[in-house]
Coordinates of N, CA, C and O and ligand atoms in Angstrom, one line a residue:
M1 N -17.7 -12.7 -0.8 CA -17.0 -13.7 -2.1 C -15.7 -14.1 -1.9 O -15.0 -13.7 -1.4
E2 N -16.2 -15.4 -3.2 CA -14.9 -16.2 -3.3 C -13.9 -15.8 -3.7 O -14.2 -15.9 -4.6
E3 N -12.5 -16.5 -2.9 CA -11.6 -15.8 -3.4 C -11.4 -16.5 -4.9 O -11.6 -18.2 -5.0
K4 N -10.9 -15.7 -5.9 CA -10.3 -16.4 -7.1 C -9.6 -17.0 -7.3 O -8.2 -16.5 -6.4
T5 N -9.4 -17.9 -8.3 CA -7.7 -19.7 -8.0 C -7.4 -18.6 -9.1 O -7.4 -17.6 -10.4
K6 N -6.2 -18.6 -8.8 CA -5.1 -17.9 -9.9 C -5.6 -18.5 -11.8 O -5.3 -17.4 -12.4
E7 N -5.8 -19.7 -12.0 CA -6.4 -19.5 -13.5 C -7.9 -18.9 -13.7 O -7.5 -18.4 -14.6
Q8 N -8.2 -18.5 -12.7 CA -9.3 -17.5 -12.7 C -9.1 -16.3 -12.9 O -9.6 -15.2 -13.9
K9 N -8.2 -15.9 -12.0 CA -7.5 -14.5 -12.5 C -6.7 -14.2 -13.4 O -7.0 -13.3 -14.4
L10 N -6.2 -15.3 -14.1 CA -5.5 -15.1 -15.7 C -6.5 -14.8 -16.6 O -6.2 -14.2 -17.8
I11 N -7.4 -15.6 -16.9 CA -8.7 -15.8 -17.2 C -9.0 -14.4 -17.8 O -9.5 -13.8 -18.4
F12 N -9.3 -13.7 -16.2 CA -10.5 -12.5 -15.8 C -9.0 -11.3 -16.7 O -9.4 -10.6 -17.3
L13 N -7.9 -11.7 -16.5 CA -7.2 -10.5 -16.9 C -7.1 -10.7 -18.7 O -6.6 -9.9 -19.5
R14 N -6.7 -11.6 -19.0 CA -6.8 -12.5 -20.4 C -7.9 -11.4 -21.1 O -7.6 -10.7 -22.7
N15 N -9.3 -11.4 -21.0 CA -10.6 -10.9 -21.2 C -10.3 -9.5 -21.4 O -10.8 -9.3 -21.6
T16 N -9.8 -8.9 -20.2 CA -9.7 -7.7 -20.5 C -8.4 -6.9 -21.1 O -8.6 -5.8 -20.9
V17 N -7.6 -7.4 -21.5 CA -6.7 -6.5 -22.2 C -7.3 -6.7 -23.4 O -8.2 -7.4 -24.1
R18 N -7.4 -5.2 -23.9 CA -7.6 -4.7 -25.1 C -6.9 -5.2 -26.6 O -6.0 -4.5 -27.2
N19 N -7.7 -5.2 -27.5 CA -7.0 -5.3 -28.7 C -7.9 -4.5 -29.8 O -8.5 -4.3 -30.0
I20 N -6.3 -3.5 -30.2 CA -6.8 -2.5 -31.1 C -6.1 -2.8 -32.2 O -4.8 -2.7 -32.5
P21 N -7.2 -3.0 -33.6 CA -6.2 -3.0 -34.6 C -5.6 -2.0 -35.5 O -6.2 -0.9 -35.3
D22 N -4.6 -2.3 -36.0 CA -4.1 -1.6 -37.4 C -3.6 -0.4 -36.1 O -3.7 0.9 -36.5
F23 N -3.0 -0.2 -34.9 CA -2.3 0.6 -33.9 C -1.1 0.1 -34.1 O -0.6 -1.0 -33.0
P24 N -0.2 1.0 -33.8 CA 0.2 2.5 -34.1 C 0.4 2.6 -35.9 O -0.4 3.7 -36.7
I25 N 0.3 1.2 -36.4 CA 0.3 1.2 -38.2 C -0.5 -0.1 -38.8 O -0.9 -0.7 -38.3
P26 N -1.0 0.2 -39.7 CA -1.9 -1.2 -40.5 C -1.0 -1.8 -40.3 O -0.1 -2.0 -39.9
G27 N -1.5 -3.1 -40.0 CA -1.0 -4.8 -40.2 C -0.7 -5.0 -38.4 O -0.9 -6.5 -38.1
I28 N -0.5 -4.1 -37.2 CA 0.2 -4.5 -36.1 C -1.8 -4.6 -35.5 O -2.4 -3.4 -35.5
Q29 N -1.7 -5.9 -34.2 CA -2.9 -5.8 -33.5 C -2.1 -5.4 -31.9 O -1.6 -6.3 -31.7
F30 N -2.5 -4.0 -32.1 CA -2.2 -3.9 -30.9 C -2.3 -4.5 -29.2 O -3.8 -4.0 -29.3
K31 N -1.9 -4.6 -28.2 CA -2.3 -5.1 -27.3 C -2.6 -4.1 -26.2 O -1.5 -3.4 -25.5
D32 N -3.7 -3.3 -25.7 CA -3.3 -2.2 -25.1 C -3.8 -2.7 -23.5 O -4.8 -3.9 -23.2
V33 N -2.6 -2.3 -22.3 CA -2.5 -2.9 -21.1 C -3.2 -2.1 -20.5 O -3.8 -2.5 -19.0
T34 N -3.4 -0.7 -20.9 CA -4.3 -0.3 -20.0 C -5.6 -0.4 -19.1 O -5.7 0.1 -18.0
P35 N -6.6 -1.3 -19.8 CA -7.2 -1.7 -19.0 C -7.3 -2.5 -17.3 O -8.0 -2.5 -16.5
L36 N -6.1 -2.9 -18.1 CA -5.5 -4.0 -16.4 C -5.6 -3.3 -15.5 O -5.4 -3.6 -14.3
F37 N -5.4 -1.6 -15.9 CA -4.8 -1.1 -14.3 C -5.8 0.2 -14.3 O -6.3 0.4 -13.1
K38 N -7.0 0.0 -14.7 CA -8.2 1.3 -14.5 C -8.8 0.3 -13.5 O -9.4 1.4 -12.4
T39 N -8.8 -0.4 -13.1 CA -10.2 -0.6 -11.9 C -9.7 -1.3 -11.1 O -8.4 -2.1 -11.1
K40 N -9.9 -1.3 -9.7 CA -9.1 -2.1 -8.7 C -9.3 -3.6 -8.5 O -8.2 -3.3 -8.1
E41 N -10.4 -3.6 -9.3 CA -10.4 -5.3 -9.3 C -9.4 -6.0 -10.2 O -8.7 -7.1 -9.6
S42 N -9.1 -5.2 -11.7 CA -8.1 -5.7 -12.4 C -6.5 -5.5 -12.0 O -5.8 -6.4 -12.0
L43 N -6.6 -4.4 -11.1 CA -5.6 -4.4 -10.8 C -4.5 -5.2 -9.9 O -3.7 -5.4 -9.4
T44 N -5.8 -5.3 -8.6 CA -5.4 -6.4 -8.0 C -5.1 -7.6 -8.3 O -4.0 -8.2 -7.8
M45 N -6.0 -7.8 -9.1 CA -5.6 -9.4 -9.6 C -4.1 -9.7 -10.6 O -3.4 -10.8 -10.1
L46 N -3.6 -8.1 -11.3 CA -2.6 -8.6 -12.0 C -1.6 -8.2 -10.7 O -0.1 -9.2 -11.2
T47 N -1.8 -7.8 -10.1 CA -0.1 -7.3 -8.6 C -0.6 -8.9 -7.9 O 0.8 -9.7 -8.0
E48 N -1.3 -9.5 -8.1 CA -1.0 -10.8 -7.1 C -0.7 -11.8 -8.4 O 0.3 -12.8 -7.2
V49 N -0.8 -11.7 -9.2 CA -0.4 -13.0 -9.6 C 0.8 -12.5 -11.0 O 1.6 -14.1 -10.6
L50 N 1.3 -11.1 -10.9 CA 2.4 -10.9 -10.7 C 3.5 -11.7 -9.9 O 4.0 -12.0 -10.0
L51 N 3.2 -11.4 -8.5 CA 4.0 -11.1 -7.0 C 4.0 -13.1 -7.0 O 5.3 -13.2 -6.6
D52 N 3.1 -13.2 -7.3 CA 3.0 -14.8 -6.7 C 4.5 -15.8 -7.5 O 4.9 -16.7 -6.9
E53 N 4.9 -15.4 -8.6 CA 6.0 -15.8 -9.3 C 7.4 -15.4 -8.6 O 8.4 -16.4 -8.7
Y54 N 7.0 -14.1 -8.0 CA 8.6 -13.7 -7.5 C 8.5 -13.8 -5.5 O 9.9 -13.0 -5.3
R55 N 7.8 -14.2 -5.2 CA 7.9 -14.3 -3.7 C 8.8 -14.7 -2.9 O 10.1 -13.8 -2.8
D56 N 9.3 -15.8 -3.6 CA 10.3 -16.2 -2.5 C 11.9 -16.8 -3.6 O 13.0 -17.4 -3.6
K57 N 12.3 -15.4 -4.5 CA 13.5 -15.3 -4.6 C 14.4 -14.1 -4.4 O 15.6 -14.0 -5.0
G58 N 14.6 -13.8 -3.4 CA 15.1 -12.4 -2.9 C 15.5 -11.3 -3.7 O 16.8 -10.9 -3.8
I59 N 14.0 -11.4 -4.5 CA 14.9 -9.8 -5.4 C 14.7 -8.2 -4.8 O 13.9 -8.4 -3.4
T60 N 16.0 -8.1 -5.1 CA 15.9 -6.9 -4.0 C 16.2 -5.4 -5.0 O 15.9 -4.5 -4.6
K61 N 16.1 -5.8 -6.7 CA 15.5 -4.5 -7.7 C 14.8 -4.7 -8.6 O 15.5 -5.9 -9.2
I62 N 13.8 -4.1 -8.5 CA 13.4 -4.6 -10.0 C 13.6 -3.3 -10.8 O 13.2 -1.8 -10.7
V63 N 14.0 -3.7 -12.4 CA 14.4 -2.5 -13.1 C 13.5 -2.7 -14.2 O 12.6 -4.0 -14.9
G64 N 12.8 -1.3 -14.1 CA 11.4 -1.7 -15.5 C 12.0 -0.7 -16.8 O 12.3 0.6 -16.7
I65 N 11.2 -0.9 -18.4 CA 11.7 -0.8 -19.1 C 10.7 0.5 -19.4 O 9.7 0.3 -19.2
E66 N 11.0 1.7 -19.5 CA 10.3 3.1 -20.4 C 9.7 2.7 -21.3 O 10.3 1.8 -22.4
S67 N 8.3 2.5 -21.4 CA 7.7 4.0 -20.4 C 6.6 2.5 -19.6 O 5.9 3.0 -19.0
R68 N 6.1 1.6 -20.1 CA 5.1 0.6 -19.7 C 5.6 -0.1 -18.8 O 4.4 -0.9 -18.0
G69 N 6.7 -0.1 -18.5 CA 7.2 -1.0 -17.7 C 7.2 -0.3 -16.2 O 7.8 -0.7 -15.0
F70 N 7.0 1.2 -16.4 CA 6.7 1.6 -15.2 C 5.9 2.1 -14.4 O 5.5 2.7 -13.2
I71 N 4.3 1.0 -14.9 CA 3.8 1.0 -13.9 C 3.4 -0.2 -13.4 O 3.3 0.5 -11.4
M72 N 3.4 -1.0 -13.2 CA 3.9 -2.5 -12.7 C 4.9 -2.5 -11.5 O 5.2 -3.1 -10.7
G73 N 6.0 -2.1 -12.5 CA 7.2 -1.7 -11.7 C 7.8 -1.7 -10.1 O 7.8 -2.6 -9.4
P74 N 7.6 -0.5 -10.2 CA 7.5 0.4 -8.7 C 6.4 -0.9 -7.9 O 6.6 -0.3 -6.8
I75 N 5.2 -1.1 -8.7 CA 4.3 -1.9 -7.4 C 4.6 -3.0 -6.8 O 5.1 -3.2 -6.0
M76 N 5.1 -3.3 -8.1 CA 5.9 -5.1 -7.5 C 7.0 -4.5 -6.5 O 7.3 -5.9 -5.8
A77 N 7.8 -3.3 -7.0 CA 9.0 -3.3 -6.3 C 8.9 -3.1 -4.3 O 9.1 -3.9 -3.7
L78 N 7.6 -2.5 -4.0 CA 7.2 -2.1 -3.1 C 6.6 -3.2 -2.3 O 7.0 -3.7 -1.1
E79 N 5.8 -4.5 -2.9 CA 5.3 -5.2 -2.2 C 6.3 -6.5 -2.1 O 5.9 -7.3 -1.1
L80 N 7.1 -6.5 -3.0 CA 8.6 -7.2 -2.5 C 9.4 -7.1 -1.8 O 10.9 -7.3 -1.3
G81 N 9.2 -5.6 -1.3 CA 10.5 -5.0 -0.3 C 11.4 -4.4 -1.2 O 13.1 -4.8 -0.3
A82 N 12.0 -4.2 -2.6 CA 13.2 -4.2 -3.4 C 13.2 -2.9 -4.3 O 12.1 -1.8 -3.8
G83 N 13.6 -2.4 -4.6 CA 14.1 -0.9 -4.9 C 13.4 -1.5 -6.5 O 13.4 -1.8 -7.4
F84 N 13.4 0.4 -6.6 CA 13.0 0.6 -8.6 C 14.1 0.8 -9.0 O 14.0 2.1 -8.9
V85 N 14.3 0.5 -10.6 CA 15.2 1.2 -11.1 C 14.6 1.2 -12.4 O 14.5 0.3 -13.5
P86 N 14.8 2.6 -13.1 CA 13.8 2.8 -14.8 C 15.4 2.6 -15.7 O 16.6 3.2 -15.7
I87 N 14.6 1.7 -16.7 CA 15.7 1.8 -18.3 C 15.1 3.0 -19.2 O 14.0 3.0 -19.2
R88 N 15.9 4.1 -19.8 CA 15.2 4.8 -20.2 C 15.8 5.1 -21.5 O 16.9 4.5 -21.6
K89 N 15.2 5.8 -22.3 CA 15.7 6.8 -23.7 C 16.8 7.3 -23.4 O 16.6 8.4 -22.6
P90 N 18.0 7.5 -24.2 CA 18.7 8.5 -24.5 C 18.4 9.9 -23.9 O 17.2 10.7 -24.5
G91 N 19.3 10.5 -23.2 CA 19.0 11.9 -23.1 C 17.7 12.4 -21.8 O 17.8 13.3 -21.5
K92 N 17.1 10.7 -21.1 CA 16.3 11.3 -19.8 C 16.7 11.1 -18.5 O 16.3 11.6 -17.7
L93 N 18.1 10.4 -18.8 CA 18.8 9.9 -17.1 C 20.0 10.8 -17.5 O 20.9 11.1 -17.7
P94 N 20.0 11.3 -15.8 CA 20.8 12.9 -15.8 C 22.0 12.8 -15.4 O 23.3 13.8 -15.7
A95 N 22.8 11.6 -14.9 CA 24.3 11.0 -14.0 C 24.6 10.3 -14.9 O 24.0 10.1 -15.6
E96 N 25.4 9.6 -14.9 CA 26.3 8.4 -15.6 C 26.0 7.5 -16.0 O 24.8 6.9 -15.3
V97 N 25.5 7.5 -17.5 CA 24.5 6.1 -17.7 C 25.6 4.5 -18.6 O 26.5 5.0 -19.3
F98 N 25.4 3.7 -18.4 CA 25.6 2.5 -19.5 C 24.8 2.5 -20.8 O 23.1 3.4 -20.1
E99 N 24.7 2.5 -21.8 CA 24.2 2.3 -22.9 C 24.1 1.2 -23.5 O 25.1 0.4 -24.0
E100 N 23.2 0.6 -24.4 CA 23.4 -0.4 -25.2 C 22.3 -0.6 -26.2 O 21.2 0.8 -26.2
A101 N 22.7 -0.2 -28.1 CA 22.0 -0.2 -29.3 C 21.4 -1.4 -29.3 O 21.8 -2.9 -28.9
Y102 N 20.4 -1.3 -30.1 CA 19.3 -2.4 -30.7 C 18.8 -1.9 -31.5 O 18.5 -1.0 -32.3
E103 N 18.5 -3.3 -32.7 CA 18.2 -2.9 -34.0 C 16.5 -2.5 -33.5 O 16.0 -3.4 -32.7
K104 N 15.8 -1.9 -34.5 CA 14.7 -1.6 -34.4 C 14.1 -1.9 -35.3 O 14.9 -1.7 -36.7
E105 N 12.7 -1.9 -35.7 CA 12.5 -2.1 -37.7 C 12.9 -1.1 -38.4 O 13.5 -0.7 -39.6
Y106 N 13.1 0.1 -38.0 CA 13.8 1.5 -38.7 C 14.9 1.8 -37.9 O 15.1 3.1 -37.0
G107 N 16.1 1.1 -38.1 CA 17.3 1.5 -38.0 C 17.4 1.1 -36.0 O 16.7 0.4 -35.4
L108 N 18.6 2.0 -35.5 CA 19.1 1.4 -34.0 C 18.3 2.4 -33.6 O 18.1 3.6 -33.6
D109 N 18.3 1.7 -32.2 CA 17.8 2.2 -30.9 C 18.4 2.6 -29.6 O 19.5 1.3 -30.0
K110 N 18.5 3.0 -28.7 CA 19.2 3.1 -27.7 C 18.4 3.1 -26.6 O 17.6 3.8 -26.1
I111 N 18.9 2.0 -25.3 CA 18.3 2.7 -24.0 C 19.7 2.5 -22.8 O 20.6 2.2 -23.1
Q112 N 19.3 3.1 -21.6 CA 20.4 3.9 -21.1 C 19.8 3.3 -19.6 O 19.0 3.3 -19.3
I113 N 20.9 3.0 -18.2 CA 20.8 2.7 -16.9 C 21.7 3.7 -16.3 O 22.7 3.6 -16.2
H114 N 21.4 4.1 -14.7 CA 22.7 4.5 -14.7 C 23.5 3.9 -13.4 O 22.7 2.5 -13.2
K115 N 24.2 4.6 -14.3 CA 25.9 3.3 -14.0 C 25.6 2.8 -12.2 O 26.4 2.0 -11.9
D116 N 25.3 3.7 -11.1 CA 25.0 3.2 -10.3 C 23.9 2.7 -9.6 O 23.7 2.2 -8.1
S117 N 23.4 2.1 -10.4 CA 21.9 2.1 -9.9 C 22.0 0.5 -9.4 O 20.9 -0.3 -8.3
L118 N 22.9 -0.6 -9.8 CA 22.7 -2.2 -9.1 C 24.0 -2.2 -8.9 O 25.1 -1.7 -9.2
S119 N 24.2 -3.4 -8.0 CA 25.1 -3.6 -7.4 C 25.5 -5.0 -7.5 O 24.7 -5.6 -7.9
E120 N 26.8 -5.4 -7.0 CA 26.9 -7.2 -7.3 C 25.9 -8.1 -6.4 O 26.0 -9.0 -7.0
N121 N 25.6 -7.5 -5.3 CA 24.7 -8.2 -4.7 C 22.9 -8.2 -5.1 O 22.5 -8.7 -4.0
D122 N 22.7 -7.1 -5.9 CA 21.5 -7.5 -6.7 C 20.6 -9.3 -7.1 O 21.9 -9.5 -8.0
V123 N 19.5 -8.8 -6.8 CA 19.3 -10.1 -7.5 C 18.1 -9.4 -8.2 O 17.3 -8.4 -7.9
V124 N 18.1 -9.4 -9.9 CA 17.5 -8.1 -10.7 C 16.0 -8.6 -11.3 O 16.2 -10.0 -11.7
L125 N 14.8 -8.3 -11.0 CA 13.8 -8.6 -11.8 C 13.6 -7.4 -13.1 O 13.3 -6.6 -12.5
I126 N 13.9 -7.8 -14.1 CA 13.3 -6.9 -15.5 C 12.3 -7.4 -15.9 O 11.6 -8.2 -16.4
H127 N 11.6 -5.7 -15.9 CA 9.8 -6.5 -15.8 C 9.7 -5.2 -17.6 O 9.7 -3.9 -17.7
D128 N 8.3 -5.5 -18.1 CA 8.1 -4.3 -19.2 C 6.4 -5.1 -19.7 O 6.3 -6.5 -18.9
D129 N 6.0 -4.7 -19.9 CA 4.8 -5.4 -20.3 C 4.3 -6.6 -21.5 O 3.4 -7.3 -21.2
L130 N 5.5 -6.1 -22.6 CA 4.7 -6.9 -23.9 C 6.2 -7.6 -24.0 O 7.3 -7.1 -24.5
L131 N 6.1 -8.6 -24.9 CA 7.1 -9.4 -25.3 C 6.6 -9.6 -26.8 O 6.0 -10.4 -27.0
A132 N 7.7 -9.2 -27.2 CA 7.1 -9.5 -29.0 C 8.6 -9.8 -29.9 O 8.8 -11.6 -29.7
T133 N 9.4 -8.9 -30.7 CA 10.3 -9.9 -31.0 C 11.2 -9.7 -30.2 O 12.2 -10.3 -30.1
G134 N 11.4 -9.2 -28.3 CA 12.6 -9.8 -27.7 C 14.1 -8.8 -28.1 O 14.2 -8.9 -26.8
G135 N 13.6 -7.8 -29.0 CA 14.7 -6.5 -29.4 C 14.8 -6.1 -27.8 O 16.1 -5.9 -26.9
T136 N 13.8 -5.1 -27.6 CA 13.8 -4.1 -26.6 C 14.5 -5.0 -25.2 O 15.1 -4.5 -24.4
M137 N 14.0 -6.2 -24.9 CA 14.4 -6.8 -23.4 C 15.7 -7.6 -23.7 O 16.5 -7.3 -22.7
L138 N 16.2 -7.8 -24.7 CA 17.6 -8.3 -24.9 C 18.7 -7.2 -24.5 O 19.6 -7.4 -24.0
A139 N 18.3 -6.0 -24.8 CA 19.1 -4.8 -24.6 C 18.8 -4.4 -23.3 O 20.1 -4.2 -23.1
A140 N 17.9 -4.8 -23.0 CA 17.7 -3.9 -21.3 C 18.4 -5.6 -20.7 O 19.0 -5.5 -19.7
Y141 N 18.5 -6.6 -20.9 CA 19.1 -7.2 -20.4 C 20.6 -7.9 -20.5 O 21.4 -7.8 -19.2
N142 N 21.0 -7.0 -21.6 CA 23.1 -7.2 -21.8 C 23.2 -5.8 -21.3 O 23.9 -5.9 -20.4
L143 N 22.5 -4.8 -20.7 CA 22.9 -4.0 -20.4 C 22.6 -4.0 -18.5 O 23.7 -3.9 -18.0
V144 N 21.9 -5.0 -18.0 CA 21.9 -5.3 -16.4 C 23.3 -6.5 -16.7 O 23.9 -6.2 -15.5
K145 N 23.2 -7.2 -17.2 CA 24.1 -8.2 -17.1 C 25.6 -7.5 -17.0 O 26.7 -8.4 -16.5
K146 N 26.2 -6.1 -18.1 CA 27.2 -5.9 -17.6 C 27.5 -5.4 -16.5 O 28.3 -5.1 -16.0
M147 N 26.7 -4.9 -15.7 CA 26.7 -4.7 -14.4 C 26.8 -5.7 -13.1 O 26.9 -5.6 -11.7
N148 N 27.0 -7.0 -13.4 CA 27.6 -8.0 -12.6 C 26.7 -8.3 -11.2 O 27.4 -8.7 -10.4
V149 N 25.5 -8.1 -12.0 CA 24.2 -8.6 -10.2 C 24.4 -10.0 -9.7 O 24.9 -10.7 -10.9
K150 N 24.0 -10.3 -9.1 CA 24.5 -11.6 -9.1 C 22.9 -12.6 -9.3 O 23.5 -13.7 -9.8
K151 N 21.9 -12.3 -10.1 CA 21.1 -13.1 -11.0 C 19.9 -12.2 -11.4 O 19.5 -11.3 -10.7
I152 N 19.5 -12.6 -12.4 CA 18.9 -11.9 -13.1 C 17.2 -12.9 -14.0 O 17.3 -13.9 -14.3
Y153 N 16.5 -12.1 -13.2 CA 15.2 -13.0 -13.8 C 13.7 -11.1 -14.9 O 14.3 -10.5 -14.8
I154 N 13.5 -12.3 -15.9 CA 12.7 -11.5 -16.9 C 11.3 -12.1 -16.7 O 10.9 -13.0 -16.9
N155 N 10.8 -10.6 -16.7 CA 8.9 -10.9 -16.6 C 8.4 -9.8 -17.8 O 8.9 -8.5 -17.8
F156 N 7.3 -10.0 -18.2 CA 6.4 -9.5 -19.0 C 5.0 -9.9 -18.9 O 4.5 -10.4 -17.9
I157 N 4.0 -9.2 -19.2 CA 2.7 -9.5 -18.7 C 2.0 -9.9 -19.8 O 1.7 -11.4 -19.3
I158 N 2.3 -9.8 -21.1 CA 2.3 -10.5 -22.7 C 3.3 -10.6 -22.8 O 4.2 -10.4 -23.0
E159 N 2.7 -11.9 -23.5 CA 3.9 -12.8 -24.8 C 3.4 -12.7 -26.1 O 2.7 -13.4 -25.9
L160 N 4.0 -12.6 -27.3 CA 2.9 -12.6 -28.5 C 4.0 -13.7 -29.0 O 5.2 -14.1 -29.1
K161 N 2.6 -15.2 -28.5 CA 4.5 -16.5 -28.7 C 4.8 -16.7 -30.6 O 6.1 -17.1 -30.2
E162 N 4.0 -15.8 -31.4 CA 4.6 -16.9 -32.4 C 6.1 -16.0 -32.6 O 6.6 -16.6 -33.9
L163 N 5.9 -14.6 -32.3 CA 7.1 -14.3 -32.8 C 8.5 -14.8 -32.0 O 9.4 -14.4 -32.6
D164 N 8.4 -15.1 -30.8 CA 9.3 -16.1 -30.6 C 10.7 -15.6 -29.9 O 11.4 -15.9 -30.1
G165 N 10.3 -14.1 -29.3 CA 11.0 -13.4 -28.7 C 12.0 -14.5 -28.2 O 13.0 -13.8 -27.4
R166 N 11.6 -15.2 -26.9 CA 11.9 -16.1 -26.3 C 13.8 -16.8 -26.5 O 14.8 -16.6 -25.7
K167 N 13.5 -17.1 -27.8 CA 14.9 -17.6 -27.8 C 15.7 -16.9 -28.1 O 17.2 -17.3 -28.2
L168 N 15.7 -15.5 -28.0 CA 17.0 -14.6 -28.0 C 18.0 -14.9 -26.3 O 19.0 -14.4 -26.4
F169 N 17.0 -15.1 -25.2 CA 17.4 -15.0 -24.0 C 18.4 -16.9 -24.0 O 17.9 -17.5 -24.8
P170 N 19.5 -16.4 -23.3 CA 20.0 -18.1 -22.8 C 19.0 -18.9 -22.1 O 18.0 -18.5 -21.5
K171 N 19.2 -20.1 -22.5 CA 18.3 -21.2 -21.6 C 18.0 -21.0 -20.3 O 16.9 -21.5 -19.5
D172 N 19.4 -20.3 -19.5 CA 19.2 -20.4 -17.7 C 18.8 -19.5 -17.5 O 18.4 -19.6 -16.1
V173 N 17.9 -18.7 -18.2 CA 17.2 -17.3 -18.0 C 16.0 -17.7 -17.8 O 15.5 -18.1 -18.3
D174 N 15.6 -17.2 -16.6 CA 13.9 -17.3 -15.9 C 13.4 -16.2 -17.3 O 12.8 -15.5 -16.4
V175 N 12.3 -16.4 -18.2 CA 11.8 -15.6 -18.5 C 10.6 -16.2 -18.2 O 9.7 -17.1 -19.0
N176 N 9.5 -15.1 -17.9 CA 8.1 -15.3 -17.1 C 7.4 -14.0 -18.2 O 7.8 -13.6 -18.1
A177 N 5.6 -15.2 -18.8 CA 4.8 -13.5 -19.4 C 3.5 -14.5 -19.1 O 3.1 -16.1 -18.8
L178 N 2.8 -14.0 -17.7 CA 1.5 -14.1 -17.5 C 0.4 -15.0 -18.3 O 0.0 -15.7 -18.3
I179 N 0.4 -13.6 -20.0 CA 0.0 -14.5 -21.0 C -0.1 -14.3 -21.8 O 0.8 -13.5 -22.1
D180 N 0.0 -15.4 -22.8 CA 0.3 -15.6 -24.3 C -0.9 -15.7 -25.3 O -1.6 -16.0 -25.1
Y181 N -0.6 -14.8 -26.3 CA -1.6 -15.0 -27.5 C -0.8 -15.4 -28.5 O 0.6 -15.1 -28.6
S182 N -1.7 -16.0 -29.6 CA -1.0 -16.4 -31.1 C -1.2 -15.3 -31.8 O -2.5 -15.2 -31.5
I183 N -0.7 -14.2 -32.5 CA -1.5 -12.8 -33.2 C -2.9 -13.1 -34.3 O -2.9 -14.4 -34.5
Ligands
AMP1 P1 10.5 -6.2 -28.8 O1 11.4 -5.0 -28.7 O2 9.6 -6.0 -30.4 O3 10.3 -7.4 -27.8 O4 9.1 -4.8 -28.5 C1 8.5 -4.2 -27.8 C2 7.9 -3.6 -27.0 O5 6.9 -2.8 -27.9 C3 7.2 -3.2 -25.7 O6 7.9 -3.2 -24.6 C4 5.8 -3.1 -26.4 O7 5.1 -2.4 -25.1 C5 6.0 -3.0 -27.7 N1 4.8 -3.8 -28.3 C6 5.2 -4.2 -29.6 N2 4.8 -5.1 -29.8 C7 3.5 -4.5 -29.4 C8 2.0 -5.0 -30.0 N3 1.9 -5.6 -30.6 N4 1.2 -4.4 -29.0 C9 1.7 -3.8 -27.9 N5 2.6 -3.6 -27.2 C10 3.9 -3.5 -28.6

């Protein structure tokens, strides 16, 4: 069988994401990424198109955001010859942490990273499954920024365009999403 082009792979992946209306609450159109991981075919395609963007960037650490950033994060890390670092909700990481608070719909939320997980020689790719308002990723970006790493890239599988979460990030930061949707 002929190798698919990048465009063909992206169309396939877009059609594989499942829309769940009114989950977790009425009015939310939930983008379910689990079908992307379910078959060898889609998991392979997803891995290939994600890696395409980052092969020549000298990335040394993938930082994944709990919990859906923990699926493709380690796969990308292995393929790029990088390490993997988790960002987690409070009370989960056992050693000393840095913490960042951010606004959610209902009040403040917090995320944490181990203090010794990144150094100034690291080129970091922060990964999560989906960009909505951008609050979660902005908090992750601020957390990693505090650690004086060499460079930060940001990556999502999906971007919900109309929420314009992208605007939260400085113009010189490379923010990439594979698939975008207008909700
Ligand atoms: P935000 O901080 O608003 O950008 O929200 C991003 C986080 O919430 C991501 O970790 C997503 O997994 C999750 N999320 C927000 N909206 C949706 C949606 N419509 N479908 C699936 N996941 C979502």
